[in-house]
Tab-separated table of N, CA, C and O in Angstrom:
chain	number	residue	atom	x	y	z
A	51	HIS	N	0.833	-1.210	0.000
A	51	HIS	CA	0.000	0.000	0.000
A	51	HIS	C	0.867	1.259	0.000
A	51	HIS	O	0.565	2.223	-0.664
A	52	CYS	N	1.967	1.269	0.732
A	52	CYS	CA	2.845	2.444	0.778
A	52	CYS	C	3.461	2.712	-0.584
A	52	CYS	O	3.621	3.850	-0.977
A	53	ARG	N	3.801	1.647	-1.280
A	53	ARG	CA	4.397	1.813	-2.601
A	53	ARG	C	3.412	2.521	-3.529
A	53	ARG	O	3.774	3.414	-4.266
A	54	SER	N	2.166	2.137	-3.457
A	54	SER	CA	1.139	2.757	-4.281
A	54	SER	C	1.002	4.241	-3.952
A	54	SER	O	0.849	5.076	-4.829
A	55	SER	N	1.067	4.588	-2.683
A	55	SER	CA	0.954	5.989	-2.276
A	55	SER	C	2.110	6.806	-2.831
A	55	SER	O	1.931	7.944	-3.243
A	56	GLY	N	3.301	6.224	-2.845
A	56	GLY	CA	4.459	6.920	-3.384
A	56	GLY	C	4.298	7.203	-4.862
A	56	GLY	O	4.622	8.274	-5.355
A	57	ILE	N	3.782	6.238	-5.587
A	57	ILE	CA	3.561	6.424	-7.014
A	57	ILE	C	2.522	7.500	-7.236
A	57	ILE	O	2.676	8.359	-8.096
A	58	ASN	N	1.459	7.488	-6.440
A	58	ASN	CA	0.437	8.520	-6.579
A	58	ASN	C	1.010	9.899	-6.291
A	58	ASN	O	0.688	10.858	-6.976
A	59	ALA	N	1.855	9.999	-5.276
A	59	ALA	CA	2.464	11.282	-4.934
A	59	ALA	C	3.356	11.766	-6.080
A	59	ALA	O	3.350	12.949	-6.420
A	60	GLU	N	4.111	10.850	-6.690
A	60	GLU	CA	4.959	11.221	-7.826
A	60	GLU	C	4.100	11.670	-8.995
A	60	GLU	O	4.421	12.628	-9.688
A	61	TYR	N	2.996	10.976	-9.233
A	61	TYR	CA	2.103	11.313	-10.332
A	61	TYR	C	1.493	12.691	-10.135
A	61	TYR	O	1.440	13.496	-11.054
A	62	VAL	N	1.064	12.980	-8.905
A	62	VAL	CA	0.499	14.294	-8.593
A	62	VAL	C	1.563	15.369	-8.806
A	62	VAL	O	1.294	16.427	-9.372
A	63	GLY	N	2.791	15.101	-8.379
A	63	GLY	CA	3.888	16.045	-8.597
A	63	GLY	C	4.135	16.273	-10.075
A	63	GLY	O	4.379	17.393	-10.513
A	64	TYR	N	4.046	15.198	-10.856
A	64	TYR	CA	4.233	15.306	-12.307
A	64	TYR	C	3.137	16.159	-12.917
A	64	TYR	O	3.406	17.039	-13.741
A	65	LEU	N	1.883	15.929	-12.507
A	65	LEU	CA	0.768	16.712	-13.036
A	65	LEU	C	0.913	18.186	-12.683
A	65	LEU	O	0.618	19.053	-13.496
A	66	THR	N	1.382	18.457	-11.474
A	66	THR	CA	1.601	19.838	-11.065
A	66	THR	C	2.654	20.483	-11.952
A	66	THR	O	2.489	21.607	-12.414
A	67	LEU	N	3.735	19.772	-12.209
A	67	LEU	CA	4.799	20.279	-13.070
A	67	LEU	C	4.276	20.557	-14.471
A	67	LEU	O	4.547	21.607	-15.046
A	68	VAL	N	3.501	19.630	-15.009
A	68	VAL	CA	2.946	19.815	-16.356
A	68	VAL	C	2.037	21.039	-16.379
A	68	VAL	O	2.082	21.850	-17.301
A	69	ARG	N	1.231	21.201	-15.350
A	69	ARG	CA	0.317	22.344	-15.273
A	69	ARG	C	1.100	23.657	-15.240
A	69	ARG	O	0.794	24.603	-15.968
A	70	VAL	N	2.137	23.715	-14.421
A	70	VAL	CA	2.935	24.938	-14.305
A	70	VAL	C	3.661	25.228	-15.617
A	70	VAL	O	3.700	26.368	-16.075
A	71	LEU	N	4.225	24.196	-16.250
A	71	LEU	CA	4.915	24.396	-17.528
A	71	LEU	C	3.953	24.868	-18.610
A	71	LEU	O	4.296	25.724	-19.427
A	72	THR	N	2.732	24.349	-18.600
A	72	THR	CA	1.724	24.779	-19.579
A	72	THR	C	1.373	26.246	-19.362
A	72	THR	O	1.276	27.018	-20.318
A	73	GLN	N	1.194	26.638	-18.106
A	73	GLN	CA	0.905	28.037	-17.793
A	73	GLN	C	2.063	28.933	-18.213
A	73	GLN	O	1.865	30.028	-18.756
A	74	LEU	N	3.281	28.480	-17.977
A	74	LEU	CA	4.464	29.264	-18.326
A	74	LEU	C	4.573	29.435	-19.847
A	74	LEU	O	4.839	30.535	-20.329
A	75	ARG	N	4.327	28.375	-20.587
A	75	ARG	CA	4.385	28.470	-22.052
A	75	ARG	C	3.330	29.438	-22.569
A	75	ARG	O	3.589	30.205	-23.500
A	76	ALA	N	2.139	29.406	-21.973
A	76	ALA	CA	1.075	30.329	-22.385
A	76	ALA	C	1.491	31.766	-22.112
A	76	ALA	O	1.268	32.663	-22.929
A	77	LYS	N	2.105	32.004	-20.959
A	77	LYS	CA	2.555	33.348	-20.605
A	77	LYS	C	3.619	33.829	-21.594
A	77	LYS	O	3.583	34.961	-22.053
A	78	HIS	N	4.547	32.952	-21.940
A	78	HIS	CA	5.603	33.316	-22.897
A	78	HIS	C	5.013	33.579	-24.283
A	78	HIS	O	5.508	34.441	-25.013
A	79	ALA	N	3.974	32.832	-24.655
A	79	ALA	CA	3.360	33.005	-25.975
A	79	ALA	C	2.592	34.320	-26.064
A	79	ALA	O	2.492	34.909	-27.139
A	80	ASN	N	2.072	34.805	-24.937
A	80	ASN	CA	1.224	35.999	-24.936
A	80	ASN	C	1.976	37.297	-24.668
A	80	ASN	O	1.427	38.366	-24.875
A	81	GLU	N	3.210	37.208	-24.203
A	81	GLU	CA	3.974	38.414	-23.882
A	81	GLU	C	5.253	38.452	-24.717
A	81	GLU	O	5.975	37.468	-24.792
A	82	ALA	N	5.520	39.602	-25.305
A	82	ALA	CA	6.674	39.743	-26.194
A	82	ALA	C	8.004	39.581	-25.451
A	82	ALA	O	8.872	38.838	-25.877
A	83	LYS	N	8.176	40.285	-24.354
A	83	LYS	CA	9.433	40.213	-23.598
A	83	LYS	C	9.146	39.625	-22.227
A	83	LYS	O	9.272	40.282	-21.198
A	84	CYS	N	8.779	38.373	-22.230
A	84	CYS	CA	8.388	37.697	-20.993
A	84	CYS	C	9.628	37.294	-20.197
A	84	CYS	O	10.555	36.693	-20.725
A	85	THR	N	9.643	37.643	-18.935
A	85	THR	CA	10.768	37.290	-18.057
A	85	THR	C	10.327	36.304	-16.978
A	85	THR	O	10.991	36.158	-15.960
A	86	TRP	N	9.211	35.637	-17.215
A	86	TRP	CA	8.706	34.685	-16.237
A	86	TRP	C	9.412	33.343	-16.368
A	86	TRP	O	9.818	32.930	-17.443
A	87	GLY	N	9.562	32.663	-15.242
A	87	GLY	CA	10.152	31.337	-15.197
A	87	GLY	C	9.585	30.595	-14.002
A	87	GLY	O	8.617	31.035	-13.382
A	88	ILE	N	10.192	29.484	-13.670
A	88	ILE	CA	9.746	28.687	-12.529
A	88	ILE	C	10.770	28.817	-11.420
A	88	ILE	O	11.955	28.560	-11.620
A	89	ASP	N	10.297	29.233	-10.267
A	89	ASP	CA	11.154	29.346	-9.088
A	89	ASP	C	11.556	27.934	-8.666
A	89	ASP	O	10.710	27.107	-8.345
A	90	GLY	N	12.833	27.650	-8.692
A	90	GLY	CA	13.327	26.323	-8.351
A	90	GLY	C	13.120	25.940	-6.908
A	90	GLY	O	13.134	24.760	-6.559
A	91	THR	N	12.897	26.905	-6.047
A	91	THR	CA	12.677	26.621	-4.630
A	91	THR	C	11.216	26.306	-4.336
A	91	THR	O	10.914	25.335	-3.646
A	92	THR	N	10.319	27.123	-4.899
A	92	THR	CA	8.901	26.955	-4.590
A	92	THR	C	8.151	26.161	-5.649
A	92	THR	O	7.087	25.603	-5.370
A	93	GLY	N	8.664	26.128	-6.878
A	93	GLY	CA	7.998	25.418	-7.955
A	93	GLY	C	6.852	26.187	-8.584
A	93	GLY	O	6.087	25.630	-9.358
A	94	VAL	N	6.735	27.474	-8.278
A	94	VAL	CA	5.655	28.280	-8.854
A	94	VAL	C	6.222	29.262	-9.875
A	94	VAL	O	7.406	29.595	-9.855
A	95	MET	N	5.342	29.728	-10.763
A	95	MET	CA	5.764	30.721	-11.752
A	95	MET	C	6.075	32.035	-11.053
A	95	MET	O	5.343	32.470	-10.181
A	96	THR	N	7.176	32.634	-11.471
A	96	THR	CA	7.621	33.882	-10.870
A	96	THR	C	8.286	34.731	-11.947
A	96	THR	O	8.892	34.195	-12.864
A	97	ASP	N	8.182	36.024	-11.790
A	97	ASP	CA	8.891	36.917	-12.699
A	97	ASP	C	10.355	36.912	-12.280
A	97	ASP	O	10.706	37.366	-11.189
A	98	MET	N	11.199	36.365	-13.127
A	98	MET	CA	12.618	36.228	-12.799
A	98	MET	C	13.282	37.590	-12.596
A	98	MET	O	14.231	37.713	-11.820
A	99	LYS	N	12.746	38.614	-13.241
A	99	LYS	CA	13.276	39.969	-13.078
A	99	LYS	C	13.133	40.401	-11.616
A	99	LYS	O	14.042	41.013	-11.047
A	100	ASP	N	12.001	40.049	-10.993
A	100	ASP	CA	11.789	40.397	-9.583
A	100	ASP	C	12.759	39.671	-8.664
A	100	ASP	O	13.115	40.178	-7.606
A	101	LEU	N	13.192	38.478	-9.075
A	101	LEU	CA	14.143	37.712	-8.268
A	101	LEU	C	15.589	38.096	-8.564
A	101	LEU	O	16.506	37.641	-7.895
A	102	GLY	N	15.777	38.906	-9.606
A	102	GLY	CA	17.139	39.304	-9.972
A	102	GLY	C	17.895	38.208	-10.699
A	102	GLY	O	19.118	38.162	-10.670
A	103	ILE	N	17.162	37.327	-11.371
A	103	ILE	CA	17.796	36.221	-12.098
A	103	ILE	C	17.774	36.543	-13.581
A	103	ILE	O	16.728	36.763	-14.177
A	104	TRP	N	18.960	36.555	-14.189
A	104	TRP	CA	19.094	36.821	-15.620
A	104	TRP	C	19.975	35.746	-16.213
A	104	TRP	O	20.950	35.330	-15.612
A	105	GLU	N	19.645	35.308	-17.397
A	105	GLU	CA	20.461	34.312	-18.069
A	105	GLU	C	21.597	35.036	-18.768
A	105	GLU	O	21.366	35.805	-19.704
A	106	PRO	N	22.816	34.812	-18.332
A	106	PRO	CA	23.932	35.536	-18.929
A	106	PRO	C	24.223	35.074	-20.358
A	106	PRO	O	23.947	33.948	-20.744
A	107	TYR	N	24.772	35.979	-21.113
A	107	TYR	CA	25.154	35.721	-22.501
A	107	TYR	C	26.103	34.528	-22.587
A	107	TYR	O	26.001	33.713	-23.502
A	108	THR	N	27.007	34.414	-21.619
A	108	THR	CA	27.985	33.326	-21.664
A	108	THR	C	27.320	31.957	-21.569
A	108	THR	O	27.809	30.995	-22.155
A	109	VAL	N	26.211	31.862	-20.843
A	109	VAL	CA	25.502	30.587	-20.739
A	109	VAL	C	24.922	30.214	-22.101
A	109	VAL	O	25.040	29.073	-22.554
A	110	LYS	N	24.297	31.180	-22.755
A	110	LYS	CA	23.734	30.910	-24.078
A	110	LYS	C	24.838	30.540	-25.076
A	110	LYS	O	24.688	29.606	-25.862
A	111	THR	N	25.933	31.262	-25.042
A	111	THR	CA	27.044	30.995	-25.952
A	111	THR	C	27.574	29.581	-25.744
A	111	THR	O	27.796	28.841	-26.707
A	112	GLN	N	27.763	29.187	-24.501
A	112	GLN	CA	28.271	27.853	-24.204
A	112	GLN	C	27.276	26.782	-24.630
A	112	GLN	O	27.657	25.718	-25.119
A	113	THR	N	25.996	27.061	-24.495
A	113	THR	CA	24.965	26.111	-24.918
A	113	THR	C	25.059	25.869	-26.415
A	113	THR	O	24.999	24.724	-26.885
A	114	TYR	N	25.209	26.941	-27.193
A	114	TYR	CA	25.348	26.797	-28.645
A	114	TYR	C	26.621	26.036	-29.006
A	114	TYR	O	26.611	25.172	-29.887
A	115	LYS	N	27.713	26.357	-28.340
A	115	LYS	CA	28.976	25.668	-28.624
A	115	LYS	C	28.848	24.175	-28.334
A	115	LYS	O	29.307	23.340	-29.114
A	116	THR	N	28.221	23.838	-27.217
A	116	THR	CA	28.045	22.435	-26.849
A	116	THR	C	27.160	21.719	-27.855
A	116	THR	O	27.431	20.572	-28.228
A	117	ALA	N	26.102	22.386	-28.318
A	117	ALA	CA	25.209	21.782	-29.311
A	117	ALA	C	25.944	21.512	-30.619
A	117	ALA	O	25.777	20.449	-31.229
A	118	VAL	N	26.769	22.459	-31.055
A	118	VAL	CA	27.537	22.281	-32.290
A	118	VAL	C	28.531	21.140	-32.132
A	118	VAL	O	28.680	20.290	-33.024
A	119	GLU	N	29.213	21.071	-30.998
A	119	GLU	CA	30.166	19.981	-30.753
A	119	GLU	C	29.462	18.631	-30.764
A	119	GLU	O	29.977	17.663	-31.330
A	120	ALA	N	28.279	18.558	-30.151
A	120	ALA	CA	27.525	17.302	-30.132
A	120	ALA	C	27.105	16.899	-31.534
A	120	ALA	O	27.202	15.724	-31.911
A	121	ALA	N	26.644	17.863	-32.330
A	121	ALA	CA	26.244	17.569	-33.704
A	121	ALA	C	27.436	17.075	-34.518
A	121	ALA	O	27.308	16.106	-35.285
A	122	CYS	N	28.591	17.701	-34.362
A	122	CYS	CA	29.796	17.270	-35.081
A	122	CYS	C	30.200	15.854	-34.678
A	122	CYS	O	30.578	15.038	-35.525
A	123	MET	N	30.092	15.553	-33.402
A	123	MET	CA	30.450	14.223	-32.931
A	123	MET	C	29.498	13.175	-33.516
A	123	MET	O	29.937	12.107	-33.958
A	124	ILE	N	28.212	13.496	-33.577
A	124	ILE	CA	27.241	12.564	-34.159
A	124	ILE	C	27.562	12.334	-35.635
A	124	ILE	O	27.521	11.198	-36.122
A	125	LEU	N	27.925	13.404	-36.345
A	125	LEU	CA	28.281	13.257	-37.762
A	125	LEU	C	29.540	12.417	-37.936
A	125	LEU	O	29.627	11.597	-38.858
A	126	ARG	N	30.528	12.586	-37.050
A	126	ARG	CA	31.752	11.776	-37.123
A	126	ARG	C	31.426	10.302	-36.903
A	126	ARG	O	31.929	9.426	-37.606
A	127	ILE	N	30.593	10.041	-35.894
A	127	ILE	CA	30.204	8.652	-35.605
A	127	ILE	C	29.458	8.066	-36.800
A	127	ILE	O	29.693	6.919	-37.187
A	128	ASP	N	28.587	8.868	-37.402
A	128	ASP	CA	27.851	8.405	-38.583
A	128	ASP	C	28.818	8.071	-39.723
A	128	ASP	O	28.653	7.062	-40.414
A	129	ASP	N	29.833	8.908	-39.921
A	129	ASP	CA	30.833	8.641	-40.955
A	129	ASP	C	31.568	7.329	-40.679
A	129	ASP	O	31.808	6.534	-41.588
A	130	ILE	N	31.915	7.097	-39.429
A	130	ILE	CA	32.631	5.870	-39.059
A	130	ILE	C	31.744	4.654	-39.313
A	130	ILE	O	32.178	3.671	-39.920
A	131	VAL	N	30.501	4.728	-38.858
A	131	VAL	CA	29.578	3.602	-39.038
A	131	VAL	C	29.332	3.359	-40.530
A	131	VAL	O	29.318	2.220	-40.988
A	132	SER	N	29.156	4.447	-41.296
A	132	SER	CA	28.951	4.307	-42.744
A	132	SER	C	30.161	3.663	-43.399
A	132	SER	O	30.018	2.825	-44.293
A	133	GLY	N	31.354	4.039	-42.967
A	133	GLY	CA	32.584	3.453	-43.511
A	133	GLY	C	32.694	1.983	-43.179
A	133	GLY	O	33.109	1.176	-44.021
A	134	ILE	N	32.313	1.604	-41.980
A	134	ILE	CA	32.361	0.196	-41.587
A	134	ILE	C	31.373	-0.607	-42.428
A	134	ILE	O	31.700	-1.678	-42.940
A	135	LYS	N	30.163	-0.089	-42.599
A	135	LYS	CA	29.155	-0.786	-43.390
A	135	LYS	C	29.615	-0.909	-44.848
A	135	LYS	O	29.440	-1.944	-45.478
A	136	HIS	N	30.208	0.152	-45.362
A	136	HIS	CA	30.695	0.146	-46.746
A	136	HIS	C	31.806	-0.887	-46.896
A	136	HIS	O	31.861	-1.620	-47.882
A	137	GLY	N	32.695	-0.970	-45.930
A	137	GLY	CA	33.802	-1.925	-45.958
A	137	GLY	C	33.301	-3.357	-45.852
A	137	GLY	O	33.855	-4.255	-46.479
A	138	GLN	N	32.248	-3.583	-45.081
A	138	GLN	CA	31.706	-4.940	-44.944
A	138	GLN	C	31.044	-5.396	-46.242
A	138	GLN	O	31.088	-6.567	-46.589
A	139	LYS	N	30.432	-4.479	-46.979
A	139	LYS	CA	29.783	-4.829	-48.236
A	139	LYS	C	30.813	-5.255	-49.275
A	139	LYS	O	30.561	-6.113	-50.110
A	140	GLN	N	32.005	-4.604	-49.262
A	140	GLN	CA	33.041	-4.924	-50.237
A	140	GLN	C	33.747	-6.231	-49.892
A	140	GLN	O	34.206	-6.928	-50.769
A	141	GLY	N	33.867	-6.520	-48.593
A	141	GLY	CA	34.666	-7.665	-48.171
A	141	GLY	C	33.885	-8.862	-47.992
A	141	GLY	O	33.628	-9.845	-48.434
């Protein structure tokens, strides 16, 4: 019975998260310069400007660099796998 209660509690937490994320997406869709986000401590929507939280340029830059590196690595792996398959067909 306790195990079932834990699953229900996790499910309720998941539904709450989905509800908050849906509200946040709606807010972002309706406002041009929306600074709202989710407070990591309370789990509720909050204006990040009021909390003094700003996403620095360096974070965005590093995110793009990491994405490009990951894409390049996937392409390299694809080239290797394609080469192996090509070599197996010939041999």
